[in-house]
Coordinates of C-alpha atoms and ligand atoms in Angstrom, one line a residue:
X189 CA 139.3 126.0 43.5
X190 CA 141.6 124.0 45.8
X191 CA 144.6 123.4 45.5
X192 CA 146.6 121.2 47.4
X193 CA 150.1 119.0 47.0
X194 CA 150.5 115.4 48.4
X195 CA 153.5 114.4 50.5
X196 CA 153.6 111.2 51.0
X197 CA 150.5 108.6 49.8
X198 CA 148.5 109.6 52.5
X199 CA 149.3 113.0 53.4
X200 CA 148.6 116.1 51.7
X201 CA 149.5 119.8 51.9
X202 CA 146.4 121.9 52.5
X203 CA 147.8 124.9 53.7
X204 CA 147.8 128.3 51.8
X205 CA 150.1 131.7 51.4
X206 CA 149.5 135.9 51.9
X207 CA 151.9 137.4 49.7
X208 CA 149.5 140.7 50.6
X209 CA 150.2 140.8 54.1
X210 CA 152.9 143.8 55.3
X211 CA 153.6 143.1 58.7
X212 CA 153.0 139.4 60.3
X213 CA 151.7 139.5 63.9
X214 CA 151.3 143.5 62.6
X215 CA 154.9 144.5 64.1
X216 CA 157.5 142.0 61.2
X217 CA 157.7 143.1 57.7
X218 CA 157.3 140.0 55.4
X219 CA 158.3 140.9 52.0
X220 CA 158.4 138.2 50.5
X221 CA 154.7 136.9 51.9
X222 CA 154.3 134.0 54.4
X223 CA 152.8 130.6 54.4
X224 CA 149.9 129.0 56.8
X225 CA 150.6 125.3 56.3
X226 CA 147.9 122.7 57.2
X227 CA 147.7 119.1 57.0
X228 CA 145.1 116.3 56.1
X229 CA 146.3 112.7 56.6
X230 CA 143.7 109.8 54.6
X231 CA 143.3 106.9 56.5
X232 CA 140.5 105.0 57.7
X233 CA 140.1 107.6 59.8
X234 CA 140.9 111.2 58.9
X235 CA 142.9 114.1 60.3
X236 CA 143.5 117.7 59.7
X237 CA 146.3 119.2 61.1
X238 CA 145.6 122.8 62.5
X239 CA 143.5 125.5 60.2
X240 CA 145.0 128.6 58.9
X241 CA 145.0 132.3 59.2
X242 CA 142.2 133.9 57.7
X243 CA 143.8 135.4 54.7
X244 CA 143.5 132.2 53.1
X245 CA 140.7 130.6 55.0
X246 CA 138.4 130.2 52.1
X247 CA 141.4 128.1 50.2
X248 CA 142.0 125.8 53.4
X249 CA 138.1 125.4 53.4
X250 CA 138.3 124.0 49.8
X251 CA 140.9 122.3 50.2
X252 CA 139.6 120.1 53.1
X253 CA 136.6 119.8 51.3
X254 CA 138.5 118.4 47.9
X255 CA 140.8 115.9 50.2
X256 CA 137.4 114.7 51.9
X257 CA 135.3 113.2 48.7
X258 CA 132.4 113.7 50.4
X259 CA 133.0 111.9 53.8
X260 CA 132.8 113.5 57.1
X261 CA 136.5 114.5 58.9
X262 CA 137.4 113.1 62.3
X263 CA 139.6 115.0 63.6
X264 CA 141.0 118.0 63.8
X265 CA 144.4 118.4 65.5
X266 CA 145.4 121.5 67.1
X267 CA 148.7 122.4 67.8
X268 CA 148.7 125.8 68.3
X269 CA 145.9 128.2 68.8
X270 CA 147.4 131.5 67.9
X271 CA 144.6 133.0 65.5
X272 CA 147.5 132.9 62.3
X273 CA 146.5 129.0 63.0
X274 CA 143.2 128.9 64.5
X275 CA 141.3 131.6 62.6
X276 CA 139.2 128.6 60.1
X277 CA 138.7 126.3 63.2
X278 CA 134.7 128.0 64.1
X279 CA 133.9 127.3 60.1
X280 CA 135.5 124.3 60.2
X281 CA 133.7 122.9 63.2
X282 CA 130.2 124.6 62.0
X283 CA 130.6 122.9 58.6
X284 CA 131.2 119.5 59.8
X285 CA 129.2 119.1 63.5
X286 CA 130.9 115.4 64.0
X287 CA 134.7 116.7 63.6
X288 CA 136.3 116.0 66.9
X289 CA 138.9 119.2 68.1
X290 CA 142.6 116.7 69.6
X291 CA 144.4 119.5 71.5
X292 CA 146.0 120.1 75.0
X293 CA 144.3 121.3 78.1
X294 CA 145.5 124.7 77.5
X295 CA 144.0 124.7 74.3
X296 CA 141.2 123.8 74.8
X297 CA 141.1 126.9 77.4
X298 CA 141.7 128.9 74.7
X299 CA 139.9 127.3 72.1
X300 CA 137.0 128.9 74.5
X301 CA 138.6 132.1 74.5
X302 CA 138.3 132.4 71.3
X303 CA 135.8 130.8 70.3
X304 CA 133.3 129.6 72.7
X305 CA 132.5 127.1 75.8
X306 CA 130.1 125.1 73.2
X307 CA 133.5 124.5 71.1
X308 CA 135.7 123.6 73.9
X309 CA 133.2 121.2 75.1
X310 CA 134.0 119.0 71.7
X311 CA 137.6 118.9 72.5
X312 CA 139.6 115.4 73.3
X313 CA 142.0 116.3 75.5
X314 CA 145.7 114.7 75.1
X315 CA 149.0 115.0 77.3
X316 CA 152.2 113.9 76.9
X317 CA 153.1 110.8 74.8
X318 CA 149.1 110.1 73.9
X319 CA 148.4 108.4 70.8
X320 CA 145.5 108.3 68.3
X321 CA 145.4 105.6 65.9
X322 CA 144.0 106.3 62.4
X323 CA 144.2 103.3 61.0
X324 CA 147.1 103.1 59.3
X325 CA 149.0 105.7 60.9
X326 CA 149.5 106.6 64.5
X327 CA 149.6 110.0 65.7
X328 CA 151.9 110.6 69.4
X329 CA 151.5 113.8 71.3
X330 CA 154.5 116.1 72.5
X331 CA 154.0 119.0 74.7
X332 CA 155.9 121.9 73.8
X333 CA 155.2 124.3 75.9
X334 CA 156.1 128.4 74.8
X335 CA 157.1 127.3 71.9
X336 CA 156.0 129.5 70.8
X337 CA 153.0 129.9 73.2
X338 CA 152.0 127.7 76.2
X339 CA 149.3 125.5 74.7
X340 CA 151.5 124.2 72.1
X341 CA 152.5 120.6 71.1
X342 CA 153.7 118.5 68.1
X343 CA 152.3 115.7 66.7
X344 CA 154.3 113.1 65.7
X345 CA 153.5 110.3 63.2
X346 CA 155.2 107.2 63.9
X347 CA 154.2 105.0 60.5
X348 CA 155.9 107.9 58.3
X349 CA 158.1 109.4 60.4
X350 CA 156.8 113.0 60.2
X351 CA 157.2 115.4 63.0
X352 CA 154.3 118.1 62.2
X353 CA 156.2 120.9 64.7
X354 CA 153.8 123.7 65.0
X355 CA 155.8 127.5 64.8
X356 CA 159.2 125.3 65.3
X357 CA 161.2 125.3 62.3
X358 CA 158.9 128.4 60.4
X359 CA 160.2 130.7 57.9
X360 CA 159.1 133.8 56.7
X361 CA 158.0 133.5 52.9
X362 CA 155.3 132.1 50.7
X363 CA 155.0 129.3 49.3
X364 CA 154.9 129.0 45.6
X365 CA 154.3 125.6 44.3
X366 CA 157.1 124.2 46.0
X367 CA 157.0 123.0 49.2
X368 CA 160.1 121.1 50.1
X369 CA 162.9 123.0 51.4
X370 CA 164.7 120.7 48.5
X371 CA 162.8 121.7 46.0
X372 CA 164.1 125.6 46.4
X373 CA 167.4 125.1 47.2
X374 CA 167.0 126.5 50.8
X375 CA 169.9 129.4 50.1
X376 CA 171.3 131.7 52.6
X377 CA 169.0 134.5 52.0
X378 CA 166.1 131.2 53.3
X379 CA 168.4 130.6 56.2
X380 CA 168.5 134.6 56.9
X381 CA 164.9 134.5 56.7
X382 CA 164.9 131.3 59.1
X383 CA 166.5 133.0 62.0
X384 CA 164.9 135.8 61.4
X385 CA 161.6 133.9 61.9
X386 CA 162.8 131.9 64.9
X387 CA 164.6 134.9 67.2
X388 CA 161.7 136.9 66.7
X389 CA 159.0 135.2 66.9
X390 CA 160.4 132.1 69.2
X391 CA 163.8 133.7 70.3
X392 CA 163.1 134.5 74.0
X393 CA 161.9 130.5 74.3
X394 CA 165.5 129.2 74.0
X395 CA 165.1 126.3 77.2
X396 CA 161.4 125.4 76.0
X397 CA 163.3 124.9 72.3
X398 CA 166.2 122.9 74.0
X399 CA 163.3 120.6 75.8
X400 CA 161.6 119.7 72.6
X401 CA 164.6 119.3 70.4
X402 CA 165.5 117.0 73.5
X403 CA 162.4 114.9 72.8
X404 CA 162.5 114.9 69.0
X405 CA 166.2 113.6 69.2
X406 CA 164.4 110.3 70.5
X407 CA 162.4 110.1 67.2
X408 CA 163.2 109.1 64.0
X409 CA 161.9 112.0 61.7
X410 CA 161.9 111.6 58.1
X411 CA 159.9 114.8 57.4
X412 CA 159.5 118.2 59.6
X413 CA 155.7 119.6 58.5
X414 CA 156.3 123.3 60.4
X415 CA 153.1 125.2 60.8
X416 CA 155.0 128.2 58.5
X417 CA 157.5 127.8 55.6
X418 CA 159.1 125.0 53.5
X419 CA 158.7 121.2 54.3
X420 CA 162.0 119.4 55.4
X421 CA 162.3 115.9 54.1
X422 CA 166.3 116.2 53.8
X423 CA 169.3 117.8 55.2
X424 CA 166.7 117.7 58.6
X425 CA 169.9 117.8 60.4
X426 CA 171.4 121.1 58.9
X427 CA 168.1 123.4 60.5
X428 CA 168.4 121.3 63.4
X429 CA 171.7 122.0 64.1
X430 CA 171.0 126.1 63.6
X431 CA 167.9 125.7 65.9
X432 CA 170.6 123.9 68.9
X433 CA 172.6 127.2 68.4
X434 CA 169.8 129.5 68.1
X435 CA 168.1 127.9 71.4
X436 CA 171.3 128.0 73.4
X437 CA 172.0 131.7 72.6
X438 CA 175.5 129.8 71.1
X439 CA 176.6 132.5 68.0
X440 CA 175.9 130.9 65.0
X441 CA 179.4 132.6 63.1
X442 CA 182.6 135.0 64.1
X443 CA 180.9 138.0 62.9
X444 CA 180.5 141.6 64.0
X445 CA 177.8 143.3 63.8
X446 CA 178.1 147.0 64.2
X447 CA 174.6 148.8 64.3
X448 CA 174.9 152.5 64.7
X449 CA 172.0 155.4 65.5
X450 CA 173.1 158.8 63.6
X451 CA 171.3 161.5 63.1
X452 CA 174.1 163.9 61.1
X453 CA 176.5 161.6 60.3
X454 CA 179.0 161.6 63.0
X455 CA 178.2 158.1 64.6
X456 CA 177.8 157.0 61.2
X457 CA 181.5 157.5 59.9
X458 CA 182.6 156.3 63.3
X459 CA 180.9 153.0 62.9
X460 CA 182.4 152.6 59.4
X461 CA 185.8 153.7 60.5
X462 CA 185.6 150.8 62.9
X463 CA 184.4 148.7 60.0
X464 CA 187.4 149.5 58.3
X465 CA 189.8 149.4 60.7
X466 CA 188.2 145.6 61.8
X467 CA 188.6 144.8 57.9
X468 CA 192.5 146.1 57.9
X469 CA 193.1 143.3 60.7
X470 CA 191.5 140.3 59.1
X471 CA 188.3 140.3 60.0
X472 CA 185.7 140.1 56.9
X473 CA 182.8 139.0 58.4
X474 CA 181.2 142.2 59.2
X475 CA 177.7 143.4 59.2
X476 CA 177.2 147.7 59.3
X477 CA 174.0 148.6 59.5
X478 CA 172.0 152.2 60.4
X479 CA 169.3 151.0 63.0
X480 CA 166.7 153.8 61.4
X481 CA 166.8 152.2 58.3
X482 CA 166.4 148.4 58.8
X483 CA 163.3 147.0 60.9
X484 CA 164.8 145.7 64.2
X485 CA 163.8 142.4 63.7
X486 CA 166.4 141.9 60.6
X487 CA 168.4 143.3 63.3
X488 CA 167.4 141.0 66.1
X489 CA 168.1 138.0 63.7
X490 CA 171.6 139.5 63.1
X491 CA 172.1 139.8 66.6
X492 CA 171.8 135.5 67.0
X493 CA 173.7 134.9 63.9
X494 CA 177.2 137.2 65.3
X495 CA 179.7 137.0 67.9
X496 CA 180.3 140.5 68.1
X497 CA 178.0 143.2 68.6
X498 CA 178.8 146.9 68.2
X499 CA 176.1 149.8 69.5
X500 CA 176.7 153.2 68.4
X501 CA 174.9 155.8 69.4
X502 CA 173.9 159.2 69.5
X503 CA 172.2 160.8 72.5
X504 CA 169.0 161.9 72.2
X505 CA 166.9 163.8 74.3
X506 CA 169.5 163.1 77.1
X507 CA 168.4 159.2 76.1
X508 CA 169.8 156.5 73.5
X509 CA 168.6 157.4 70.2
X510 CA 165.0 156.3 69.9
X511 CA 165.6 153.3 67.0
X512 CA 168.9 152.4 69.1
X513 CA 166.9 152.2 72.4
X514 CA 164.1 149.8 70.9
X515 CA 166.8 147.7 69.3
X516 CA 168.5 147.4 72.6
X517 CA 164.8 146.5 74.5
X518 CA 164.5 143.9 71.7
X519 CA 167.5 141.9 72.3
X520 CA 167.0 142.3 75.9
X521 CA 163.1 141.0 75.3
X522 CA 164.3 138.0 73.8
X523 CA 167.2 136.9 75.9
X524 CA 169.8 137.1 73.9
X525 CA 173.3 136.1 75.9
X526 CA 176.5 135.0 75.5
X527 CA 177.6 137.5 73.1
X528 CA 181.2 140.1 73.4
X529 CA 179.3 143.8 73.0
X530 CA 181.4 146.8 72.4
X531 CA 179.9 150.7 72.7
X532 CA 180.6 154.1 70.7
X533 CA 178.6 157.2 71.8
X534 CA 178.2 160.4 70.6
X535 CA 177.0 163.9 71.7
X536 CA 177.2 167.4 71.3
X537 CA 177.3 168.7 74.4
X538 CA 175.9 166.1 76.7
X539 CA 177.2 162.5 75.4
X540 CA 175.0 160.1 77.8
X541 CA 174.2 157.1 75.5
X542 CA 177.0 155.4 76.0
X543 CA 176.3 155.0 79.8
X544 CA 172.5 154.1 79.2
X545 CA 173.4 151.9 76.7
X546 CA 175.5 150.1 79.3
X547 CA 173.0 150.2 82.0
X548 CA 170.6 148.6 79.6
X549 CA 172.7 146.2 78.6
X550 CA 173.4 144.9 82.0
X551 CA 170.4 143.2 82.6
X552 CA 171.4 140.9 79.5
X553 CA 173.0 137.6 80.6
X554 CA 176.5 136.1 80.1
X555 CA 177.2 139.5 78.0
X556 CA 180.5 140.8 78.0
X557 CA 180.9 144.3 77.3
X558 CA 184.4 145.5 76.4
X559 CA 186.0 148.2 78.5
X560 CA 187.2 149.9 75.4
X561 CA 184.7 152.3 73.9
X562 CA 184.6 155.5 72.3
X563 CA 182.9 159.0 73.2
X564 CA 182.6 161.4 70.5
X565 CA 181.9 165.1 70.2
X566 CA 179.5 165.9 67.2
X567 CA 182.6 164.3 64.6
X568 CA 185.6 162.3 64.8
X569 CA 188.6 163.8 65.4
X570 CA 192.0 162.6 65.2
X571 CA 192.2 161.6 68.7
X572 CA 189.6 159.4 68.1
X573 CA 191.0 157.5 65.9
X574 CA 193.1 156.1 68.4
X575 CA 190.5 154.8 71.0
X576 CA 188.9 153.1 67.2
X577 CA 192.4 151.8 66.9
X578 CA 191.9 150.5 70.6
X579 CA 188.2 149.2 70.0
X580 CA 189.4 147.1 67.1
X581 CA 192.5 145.8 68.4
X582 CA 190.5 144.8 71.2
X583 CA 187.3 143.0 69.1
X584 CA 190.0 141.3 67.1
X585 CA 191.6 139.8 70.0
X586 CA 188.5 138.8 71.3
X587 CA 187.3 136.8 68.6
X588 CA 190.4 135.0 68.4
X589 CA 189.9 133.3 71.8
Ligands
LIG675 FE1 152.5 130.9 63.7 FE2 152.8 131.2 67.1 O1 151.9 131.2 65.4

């Protein structure tokens, strides 16, 4: 049975949610489910806005059917043609032989990819500031290229105001019932799950989010219908003003974050030490966390949300501790910059992460690593405590310029 919500008069919800689904794009753990929104606009003319993934295919299949009363759809807008979007668009198209596909060039390329030449061919191509009138509403077209992939663009409805912005503006979750960011209360842990979606999944794109927040500062939005997560219809300019931080690499609060690899224990009571020690001289907001027990991409988030970062490591191998190493690759993957990084290494007879740490770490723009580090054999001793002592006088300073 469908089941749908209206958002304004004309403009419905049809999207579903996959509360079953472990890992989204199979590498990000979603615990708390995730949500394939969809759109249908009523008008003289009629509209859906993208498909879904096909975990809830059959429901977005009702659900266009139940908004149709029995008429034919006219278009169907693509914004995005990653499969979590896309995967309904071959039924959709079988089911009703008329509906016309509205999507970029490159979309259309890939609309053959996946799908096939036949399906392309029924594609109306748009660029940059196009508009389709429905009627009552008109529809503009914004490119938004690698955001999060290179087809992409937003559609832009100028009688309501409603900026339907593909992957920009997601969130991990489901959906239940409510879908107004109002409605829930959009807490912290939302905004955690926020930046989580966006540095993962959109993170490395930070100039191709600057350019379209650039263009939607020239429209009056009244709503923000994102292809994943909650509807914003108020307090717009709160998540805008995270994704203008999260785009320019800008930290988002004074924070340390101190992620440490340790396999007996060693690294691990060095990393709290310097927790400690940070916490003696005033600084509370402080983030400790063991990189084998946390997926890196809680990590990654964390990583655009602090000022500070702090990698400690064991060596491993001769290497950087395997989870430390893939954290490190993922924050170099997506671009991250313009943050202070500080290192502690660790080994028994051969400590060498500390220096591949820094190699790695080289390659990552505008970051400034701190000449004050700490190399430990196997446990800390008392003359480590001093070069922790160092370390944190030295992060504390830093974050007070
Ligand atoms: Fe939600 Fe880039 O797909």
């Amino acid at each position: 049975m469908y089941c749908t919500r209206k958002i304004t008069d004309d403009i419905s919800y049809i999207g579903g949610s996959d509360r079953r689904l472990a890992l989204f794009e199979n590498i990000y753990p979603v615990p708390n489910g995730i949500s394939y929104n969809a759109y249908f606009i009523d008008d003289e003319k009629t509209a859906i806005l993208d498909t879904v993934d096909k975990a809830v295919s059959e429901l977005y299949l009702e659900n266009v059917e139940a908004m149709l009363h029995g008429r034919a759809p006219d278009y169907v807008i693509v914004n995005h043609m990653e499969p979590d979007h896309c995967a309904a668009l071959g039924e959709l198209c079988a089911r009703y032989p008329a509906l016309q596909i509205v999507c970029t060039a490159k979309a259309a390329a890939l609309i053959g990819q996946f799908y096939n030449t036949d399906l392309a061919a029924r594609c109306v191509q748009v660029k940059e500031g196009d508009t389709l009138s429905l009627g009552r509403h008109t529809l503009a077209f914004y490119t938004a290229p690698m955001v999060h992939w290179p087809e992409v663009m937003v559609t832009y409805d100028q009688t309501e105001h409603i900026l339907f912005s593909a992957d920009a503006f997601g969130t991990f979750g489901a959906l239940g019932g409510s879908i107004f960011a109002d409605e829930t209360g959009f807490c912290k842990a939302d905004f955690a799950e926020a930046r989580r979606y966006y540095a993962n999944i959109v993170g490395k794109y930070g100039p191709q989010v600057l350019a379209l927040l650039k263009k939607a500062a020239g429209l009056t939005i009244d709503y923000i219908c994102p292809l994943h997560g909650p509807i914003w219809r108020k307090d717009i300019g709160v998540f805008v003003e995270k994704y203008q931080k999260w785009a320019s690499y800008t930290p988002e609060e004074k924070a340390v974050l101190i992620a440490y690899a340790s396999i007996y224990g060693g690294t691990q009571n060095a990393a709290e030490i310097l927790a400690a020690k940070l916490a003696d001289r005033g600084v509370t907001n402080l983030a400790v966390y063991d990189v084998s027990c946390i997926h890196p991409s809680y990590l990654v988030s964390e990583a655009f949300r602090c000022s500070h970062l702090v990698f400690a490591s064991s060596t491993y191998n001769n290497g950087i501790f395997t989870n430390m190493e893939t954290l490190l690759l993922d924050l170099q993957a997506h671009a991250l910059k313009n943050r202070t990084v500080a290192l502690m290494e660790n080994g028994s007879w051969a400590p060498q992460s500390g220096k591949l740490m820094r190699e790695l770490l080289a390659s990552m723009k505008d970051t400034k690593l701190l000449e004050e580090s700490v190399s430990l054999r196997s446990t800390v001793k008392s003359d480590d405590l001093t070069k922790i002592d160092a370390l944190a006088d030295a992060l504390t300073a830093d974050m007070q310029q």
